[in-house]
Amino acid sequence: MGELPDPVPGPYDVLVRVHTAGLNPLDLKLRDGAFKPILPYKPPLILGHDLAGEVVAVGAEVAGWQIGDRVMARVRDGRIGTLAELIAVDAADLALMPVGLTMAEAASLPLVSLTAWQVLVELGQIGPGTKVLIHAGTGGVGSMAIQLAKHLGAHVATTASARNADLLRDLGADQVIDYRTEDFASMLSGYDLVLCSLEGEVLTKSVGVLKPGGKLISISGPPTPEFAKVAGLNPILGLIFRLISRGIRRRAKAAGVSYHFHFMRADGGQLSQIARLVAAGGLRPVLDRTFPFAETNDALAYLETGRAKGKVVVTMSANSKE
């Protein structure tokens, strides 16, 4: 822990007092240097992508936000740092908190719900009658994606430990497959989309459950050359991504399906749509544990165990319970 000067908001920024900060596996990966080619952060670095808090200042060119607004956000790449008391956020990344949520619940939503939205709505175009497999259903993304897919009218299967089956069915899963004792690849077929947060054999075997024209969407990799192009990355990285994703892309093509790597982005407009869905009861936060700011390292260590059912959140102030 340390003291830094207060951030100064730019003309298109909003200064937010952070009450709670949601943690994500992305924070662990950045801490360990896993995404250096994509996100070349340099230490010292304040981690944290998700926040819930209160607007305390508004940039000169910002309209629509006022001091005192209760907001949530997944702040954009290059400007992270929600594990702090104050942060200047691009106004386009913010959404009003859904009425009735605590700060901790609101901070658990942005990154995971935006990921689910972008995979299922944007890329997957999931609707009534479609079939979706969501791996690691008790994770932060998985618990949101199950609810959203069900809200969109899909049949939802998920992989998880059998002890979590009741929780997952309560979230909307139609079929829960115990990854310890059951083989999802031999049990499922004819699916429209697989959302995979795992690599290796799970990713490879997921190709086989898709129907022709189906989509395998990974949020953990390997990245593709198409992603490098869209992200404006160095052409050399595009070549590297072509090589490391060649196996899964070939396997997908041979099966008549497509493979996509998705790296979610901040989007206050989408987050506002999600907030309205939460307020209407179509989605609910899934919160595992909260930690005080002084125990942030313990919170990251707990997240790293992979045992969390839903989200892990750090509380920055006594007001976080409001």
CSV table of C-alpha atoms in Angstrom, one decimal:
chain,number,residue,atom,x,y,z
A,1,MET,CA,0.0,0.0,0.0
A,2,GLY,CA,1.1,3.5,-0.6
A,3,GLU,CA,0.1,7.1,-1.1
A,4,LEU,CA,-0.2,8.7,-4.6
A,5,PRO,CA,-1.4,12.2,-5.7
A,6,ASP,CA,-5.1,12.3,-6.4
A,7,PRO,CA,-5.8,11.7,-10.1
A,8,VAL,CA,-6.9,14.7,-12.1
A,9,PRO,CA,-9.8,14.1,-14.5
A,10,GLY,CA,-9.4,15.2,-18.1
A,11,PRO,CA,-12.2,17.0,-20.0
A,12,TYR,CA,-14.0,13.8,-20.9
A,13,ASP,CA,-13.4,12.1,-17.6
A,14,VAL,CA,-15.3,11.5,-14.4
A,15,LEU,CA,-13.5,11.3,-11.1
A,16,VAL,CA,-15.0,8.5,-9.0
A,17,ARG,CA,-14.5,7.7,-5.3
A,18,VAL,CA,-14.2,3.9,-5.3
A,19,HIS,CA,-16.3,2.1,-2.7
A,20,THR,CA,-15.8,-1.4,-3.9
A,21,ALA,CA,-13.5,-3.0,-6.6
A,22,GLY,CA,-14.3,-6.4,-8.2
A,23,LEU,CA,-11.4,-8.7,-8.8
A,24,ASN,CA,-11.0,-10.8,-12.0
A,25,PRO,CA,-8.5,-13.5,-13.2
A,26,LEU,CA,-7.3,-10.8,-15.6
A,27,ASP,CA,-5.8,-9.0,-12.6
A,28,LEU,CA,-3.9,-12.1,-11.7
A,29,LYS,CA,-2.6,-12.5,-15.3
A,30,LEU,CA,-1.5,-8.9,-15.5
A,31,ARG,CA,0.2,-9.2,-12.1
A,32,ASP,CA,2.1,-12.2,-13.5
A,33,GLY,CA,2.9,-10.6,-16.9
A,34,ALA,CA,0.8,-13.0,-18.9
A,35,PHE,CA,-0.6,-10.3,-21.3
A,36,LYS,CA,2.4,-8.2,-21.9
A,37,PRO,CA,2.2,-8.5,-25.7
A,38,ILE,CA,-1.4,-7.3,-25.7
A,39,LEU,CA,-1.4,-4.9,-22.7
A,40,PRO,CA,2.2,-3.6,-22.2
A,41,TYR,CA,1.7,-2.1,-18.7
A,42,LYS,CA,4.8,-1.1,-16.8
A,43,PRO,CA,5.2,-1.4,-13.1
A,44,PRO,CA,4.5,0.2,-10.7
A,45,LEU,CA,0.9,-0.5,-11.6
A,46,ILE,CA,-2.4,-0.2,-9.7
A,47,LEU,CA,-4.5,-3.3,-10.6
A,48,GLY,CA,-8.3,-3.4,-10.8
A,49,HIS,CA,-10.7,-3.2,-13.7
A,50,ASP,CA,-14.2,-3.1,-11.9
A,51,LEU,CA,-15.6,-0.5,-9.6
A,52,ALA,CA,-18.7,0.7,-7.9
A,53,GLY,CA,-18.6,4.2,-6.3
A,54,GLU,CA,-19.7,7.8,-6.3
A,55,VAL,CA,-18.9,10.6,-8.7
A,56,VAL,CA,-17.0,13.4,-7.0
A,57,ALA,CA,-16.0,15.5,-10.0
A,58,VAL,CA,-16.9,15.8,-13.7
A,59,GLY,CA,-14.7,16.9,-16.6
A,60,ALA,CA,-15.5,20.1,-18.5
A,61,GLU,CA,-16.8,18.3,-21.6
A,62,VAL,CA,-18.8,15.6,-19.9
A,63,ALA,CA,-22.6,15.7,-20.0
A,64,GLY,CA,-25.0,13.4,-18.3
A,65,TRP,CA,-23.1,12.8,-15.1
A,66,GLN,CA,-23.4,14.7,-11.8
A,67,ILE,CA,-21.6,14.8,-8.5
A,68,GLY,CA,-23.2,12.2,-6.2
A,69,ASP,CA,-24.2,9.7,-8.9
A,70,ARG,CA,-23.7,6.1,-7.9
A,71,VAL,CA,-21.9,4.4,-10.7
A,72,MET,CA,-20.3,1.2,-11.8
A,73,ALA,CA,-17.7,0.5,-14.5
A,74,ARG,CA,-15.2,-1.8,-16.1
A,75,VAL,CA,-12.6,0.9,-16.8
A,76,ARG,CA,-10.9,0.7,-20.2
A,77,ASP,CA,-7.6,-0.9,-20.9
A,78,GLY,CA,-4.7,1.4,-20.4
A,79,ARG,CA,-6.5,3.2,-17.6
A,80,ILE,CA,-7.0,0.5,-15.0
A,81,GLY,CA,-6.5,1.0,-11.3
A,82,THR,CA,-9.7,0.5,-9.4
A,83,LEU,CA,-7.8,-0.8,-6.3
A,84,ALA,CA,-7.5,2.8,-5.1
A,85,GLU,CA,-9.6,5.3,-3.3
A,86,LEU,CA,-10.0,7.6,-6.4
A,87,ILE,CA,-9.8,7.0,-10.2
A,88,ALA,CA,-10.4,9.1,-13.3
A,89,VAL,CA,-12.7,7.2,-15.6
A,90,ASP,CA,-13.6,7.9,-19.2
A,91,ALA,CA,-17.3,8.9,-19.0
A,92,ALA,CA,-18.1,6.5,-21.8
A,93,ASP,CA,-17.2,3.6,-19.5
A,94,LEU,CA,-19.7,4.4,-16.8
A,95,ALA,CA,-23.2,3.2,-16.0
A,96,LEU,CA,-25.6,4.0,-13.2
A,97,MET,CA,-25.8,1.4,-10.5
A,98,PRO,CA,-29.0,-0.7,-10.6
A,99,VAL,CA,-31.4,0.5,-7.8
A,100,GLY,CA,-31.4,-1.9,-4.9
A,101,LEU,CA,-27.9,-3.3,-5.2
A,102,THR,CA,-25.1,-2.8,-2.6
A,103,MET,CA,-21.8,-1.4,-3.7
A,104,ALA,CA,-20.3,-4.8,-3.4
A,105,GLU,CA,-22.9,-6.4,-5.7
A,106,ALA,CA,-22.5,-3.6,-8.2
A,107,ALA,CA,-18.7,-4.0,-8.3
A,108,SER,CA,-19.1,-7.7,-9.1
A,109,LEU,CA,-21.0,-7.1,-12.3
A,110,PRO,CA,-19.1,-5.1,-15.0
A,111,LEU,CA,-16.3,-7.2,-16.5
A,112,VAL,CA,-18.1,-10.5,-16.3
A,113,SER,CA,-21.5,-9.3,-17.4
A,114,LEU,CA,-19.9,-7.4,-20.3
A,115,THR,CA,-18.0,-10.5,-21.3
A,116,ALA,CA,-21.1,-12.6,-21.3
A,117,TRP,CA,-23.1,-9.9,-23.2
A,118,GLN,CA,-20.4,-9.5,-25.9
A,119,VAL,CA,-20.0,-13.2,-26.4
A,120,LEU,CA,-23.7,-14.2,-26.3
A,121,VAL,CA,-25.4,-11.2,-27.8
A,122,GLU,CA,-22.8,-9.6,-30.1
A,123,LEU,CA,-20.8,-12.6,-31.4
A,124,GLY,CA,-23.2,-15.5,-30.7
A,125,GLN,CA,-26.5,-13.8,-31.5
A,126,ILE,CA,-28.1,-16.3,-29.1
A,127,GLY,CA,-31.9,-16.5,-29.1
A,128,PRO,CA,-34.8,-18.8,-28.3
A,129,GLY,CA,-34.2,-22.4,-29.3
A,130,THR,CA,-30.4,-22.1,-29.4
A,131,LYS,CA,-28.1,-24.4,-27.4
A,132,VAL,CA,-25.2,-23.1,-25.4
A,133,LEU,CA,-22.4,-24.8,-23.5
A,134,ILE,CA,-20.7,-22.6,-20.8
A,135,HIS,CA,-17.6,-24.1,-19.2
A,136,ALA,CA,-16.7,-23.3,-15.6
A,137,GLY,CA,-20.3,-22.3,-14.7
A,138,THR,CA,-19.5,-21.2,-11.1
A,139,GLY,CA,-16.9,-18.7,-12.2
A,140,GLY,CA,-17.6,-15.0,-12.5
A,141,VAL,CA,-18.2,-15.1,-16.3
A,142,GLY,CA,-19.9,-18.5,-16.2
A,143,SER,CA,-22.4,-17.5,-13.5
A,144,MET,CA,-23.4,-14.4,-15.5
A,145,ALA,CA,-23.4,-16.2,-18.9
A,146,ILE,CA,-25.7,-18.9,-17.7
A,147,GLN,CA,-28.3,-16.3,-16.5
A,148,LEU,CA,-28.0,-14.2,-19.7
A,149,ALA,CA,-28.2,-17.2,-22.0
A,150,LYS,CA,-31.3,-18.4,-20.2
A,151,HIS,CA,-32.8,-15.0,-20.4
A,152,LEU,CA,-32.2,-15.0,-24.1
A,153,GLY,CA,-34.1,-18.2,-24.4
A,154,ALA,CA,-31.3,-20.7,-24.9
A,155,HIS,CA,-31.0,-24.3,-23.6
A,156,VAL,CA,-27.9,-24.1,-21.3
A,157,ALA,CA,-25.5,-26.8,-20.4
A,158,THR,CA,-22.5,-26.1,-18.1
A,159,THR,CA,-19.5,-27.9,-16.6
A,160,ALA,CA,-18.7,-27.6,-12.9
A,161,SER,CA,-18.2,-29.7,-9.8
A,162,ALA,CA,-21.3,-31.8,-8.9
A,163,ARG,CA,-21.5,-30.1,-5.5
A,164,ASN,CA,-22.4,-26.8,-7.2
A,165,ALA,CA,-25.2,-28.3,-9.3
A,166,ASP,CA,-28.0,-26.8,-7.2
A,167,LEU,CA,-26.6,-23.3,-7.5
A,168,LEU,CA,-26.1,-23.6,-11.2
A,169,ARG,CA,-29.7,-24.9,-11.8
A,170,ASP,CA,-30.9,-22.0,-9.7
A,171,LEU,CA,-29.1,-19.7,-12.1
A,172,GLY,CA,-30.8,-21.3,-15.0
A,173,ALA,CA,-28.6,-24.2,-16.2
A,174,ASP,CA,-30.7,-27.0,-17.8
A,175,GLN,CA,-27.9,-29.5,-17.6
A,176,VAL,CA,-24.9,-29.6,-15.2
A,177,ILE,CA,-22.0,-31.9,-16.1
A,178,ASP,CA,-19.6,-32.9,-13.4
A,179,TYR,CA,-16.2,-32.3,-15.0
A,180,ARG,CA,-14.5,-34.7,-12.5
A,181,THR,CA,-16.5,-37.8,-13.4
A,182,GLU,CA,-18.3,-37.1,-16.7
A,183,ASP,CA,-17.1,-36.4,-20.3
A,184,PHE,CA,-19.0,-33.4,-21.7
A,185,ALA,CA,-17.9,-34.2,-25.2
A,186,SER,CA,-19.6,-37.6,-25.2
A,187,MET,CA,-22.8,-36.3,-23.6
A,188,LEU,CA,-23.5,-33.2,-25.8
A,189,SER,CA,-24.0,-32.6,-29.5
A,190,GLY,CA,-25.6,-30.1,-31.8
A,191,TYR,CA,-24.8,-27.0,-29.9
A,192,ASP,CA,-24.8,-23.5,-31.4
A,193,LEU,CA,-22.1,-22.0,-29.2
A,194,VAL,CA,-19.5,-22.9,-26.6
A,195,LEU,CA,-18.1,-20.3,-24.2
A,196,CYS,CA,-14.8,-21.5,-23.0
A,197,SER,CA,-12.7,-20.0,-20.3
A,198,LEU,CA,-10.3,-23.0,-20.2
A,199,GLU,CA,-7.5,-24.0,-22.5
A,200,GLY,CA,-5.9,-27.3,-23.6
A,201,GLU,CA,-8.0,-30.4,-23.9
A,202,VAL,CA,-11.2,-28.8,-22.8
A,203,LEU,CA,-11.0,-26.3,-25.6
A,204,THR,CA,-10.1,-28.9,-28.2
A,205,LYS,CA,-12.9,-31.3,-27.2
A,206,SER,CA,-15.4,-28.5,-27.3
A,207,VAL,CA,-15.2,-28.5,-31.1
A,208,GLY,CA,-17.0,-31.8,-31.1
A,209,VAL,CA,-20.2,-30.6,-29.4
A,210,LEU,CA,-20.9,-28.0,-32.0
A,211,LYS,CA,-23.2,-28.4,-34.9
A,212,PRO,CA,-22.0,-27.3,-38.4
A,213,GLY,CA,-21.8,-23.5,-38.4
A,214,GLY,CA,-21.5,-23.4,-34.6
A,215,LYS,CA,-19.1,-21.1,-32.8
A,216,LEU,CA,-16.4,-21.9,-30.3
A,217,ILE,CA,-15.5,-18.6,-28.4
A,218,SER,CA,-12.6,-18.6,-26.0
A,219,ILE,CA,-11.9,-15.9,-23.5
A,220,SER,CA,-8.6,-17.4,-22.4
A,221,GLY,CA,-6.8,-18.1,-25.7
A,222,PRO,CA,-5.0,-18.8,-27.8
A,223,PRO,CA,-5.5,-15.5,-29.6
A,224,THR,CA,-6.0,-15.4,-33.3
A,225,PRO,CA,-4.5,-13.3,-36.1
A,226,GLU,CA,-7.9,-11.8,-36.6
A,227,PHE,CA,-7.9,-10.6,-33.0
A,228,ALA,CA,-4.4,-9.0,-33.5
A,229,LYS,CA,-5.6,-7.2,-36.6
A,230,VAL,CA,-8.8,-5.8,-34.9
A,231,ALA,CA,-6.8,-4.8,-31.8
A,232,GLY,CA,-4.2,-3.0,-34.0
A,233,LEU,CA,-1.3,-5.1,-32.6
A,234,ASN,CA,2.1,-5.4,-34.2
A,235,PRO,CA,2.1,-7.6,-37.3
A,236,ILE,CA,4.7,-9.8,-35.7
A,237,LEU,CA,2.2,-10.6,-32.9
A,238,GLY,CA,-0.3,-11.4,-35.6
A,239,LEU,CA,2.1,-14.0,-37.0
A,240,ILE,CA,2.8,-15.4,-33.5
A,241,PHE,CA,-1.0,-15.7,-32.8
A,242,ARG,CA,-1.4,-17.4,-36.2
A,243,LEU,CA,1.1,-20.1,-35.2
A,244,ILE,CA,-0.1,-20.7,-31.7
A,245,SER,CA,-3.8,-20.8,-32.7
A,246,ARG,CA,-3.2,-22.9,-35.8
A,247,GLY,CA,-4.2,-26.2,-34.2
A,248,ILE,CA,-7.5,-25.2,-32.8
A,249,ARG,CA,-8.4,-23.2,-35.9
A,250,ARG,CA,-7.7,-26.2,-38.2
A,251,ARG,CA,-9.7,-28.5,-36.0
A,252,ALA,CA,-12.6,-26.1,-36.0
A,253,LYS,CA,-12.5,-25.6,-39.8
A,254,ALA,CA,-12.4,-29.4,-40.3
A,255,ALA,CA,-15.5,-29.7,-38.2
A,256,GLY,CA,-17.3,-27.0,-40.1
A,257,VAL,CA,-17.4,-24.6,-37.1
A,258,SER,CA,-15.6,-21.3,-36.3
A,259,TYR,CA,-13.1,-20.5,-33.5
A,260,HIS,CA,-12.9,-17.0,-32.1
A,261,PHE,CA,-10.8,-15.4,-29.3
A,262,HIS,CA,-12.6,-12.6,-27.5
A,263,PHE,CA,-10.9,-10.1,-25.3
A,264,MET,CA,-13.7,-8.1,-23.7
A,265,ARG,CA,-13.8,-4.3,-23.9
A,266,ALA,CA,-15.2,-1.5,-21.7
A,267,ASP,CA,-18.6,-0.2,-22.8
A,268,GLY,CA,-20.8,2.0,-20.7
A,269,GLY,CA,-23.7,1.7,-23.1
A,270,GLN,CA,-23.8,-2.0,-22.9
A,271,LEU,CA,-23.3,-1.9,-19.1
A,272,SER,CA,-26.4,0.4,-18.9
A,273,GLN,CA,-28.4,-2.2,-20.7
A,274,ILE,CA,-27.2,-4.9,-18.3
A,275,ALA,CA,-28.0,-2.6,-15.4
A,276,ARG,CA,-31.6,-2.3,-16.6
A,277,LEU,CA,-31.8,-6.1,-17.0
A,278,VAL,CA,-30.5,-6.5,-13.4
A,279,ALA,CA,-33.1,-4.0,-12.1
A,280,ALA,CA,-35.8,-5.9,-13.9
A,281,GLY,CA,-34.7,-9.2,-12.3
A,282,GLY,CA,-33.3,-10.8,-15.4
A,283,LEU,CA,-29.8,-11.0,-14.0
A,284,ARG,CA,-28.5,-11.1,-10.4
A,285,PRO,CA,-25.0,-10.7,-9.0
A,286,VAL,CA,-23.3,-13.8,-7.7
A,287,LEU,CA,-21.0,-12.7,-4.9
A,288,ASP,CA,-18.7,-15.2,-3.2
A,289,ARG,CA,-16.6,-13.2,-0.7
A,290,THR,CA,-15.7,-9.6,0.2
A,291,PHE,CA,-12.3,-8.6,1.6
A,292,PRO,CA,-11.3,-5.3,3.2
A,293,PHE,CA,-8.7,-3.3,1.2
A,294,ALA,CA,-6.0,-4.1,3.7
A,295,GLU,CA,-6.4,-7.8,2.7
A,296,THR,CA,-6.2,-7.3,-1.0
A,297,ASN,CA,-3.4,-9.8,-1.4
A,298,ASP,CA,-5.4,-12.4,0.5
A,299,ALA,CA,-8.3,-11.7,-1.9
A,300,LEU,CA,-6.1,-12.2,-4.9
A,301,ALA,CA,-4.8,-15.4,-3.4
A,302,TYR,CA,-8.3,-16.7,-2.8
A,303,LEU,CA,-9.3,-15.9,-6.3
A,304,GLU,CA,-6.3,-17.8,-7.6
A,305,THR,CA,-7.4,-21.0,-5.9
A,306,GLY,CA,-10.3,-21.2,-8.4
A,307,ARG,CA,-12.7,-22.1,-5.6
A,308,ALA,CA,-14.8,-18.9,-5.7
A,309,LYS,CA,-18.5,-19.3,-6.6
A,310,GLY,CA,-19.1,-16.1,-8.4
A,311,LYS,CA,-17.1,-12.9,-7.7
A,312,VAL,CA,-14.5,-11.7,-5.2
A,313,VAL,CA,-14.8,-8.1,-4.2
A,314,VAL,CA,-12.6,-5.7,-2.2
A,315,THR,CA,-14.3,-3.1,-0.1
A,316,MET,CA,-12.5,0.3,0.0
A,317,SER,CA,-14.6,2.1,2.6
A,318,ALA,CA,-17.2,1.7,5.3
A,319,ASN,CA,-19.7,3.1,2.8
A,320,SER,CA,-19.3,0.1,0.5
A,321,LYS,CA,-22.2,-1.6,2.3
A,322,GLU,CA,-24.7,1.1,1.3
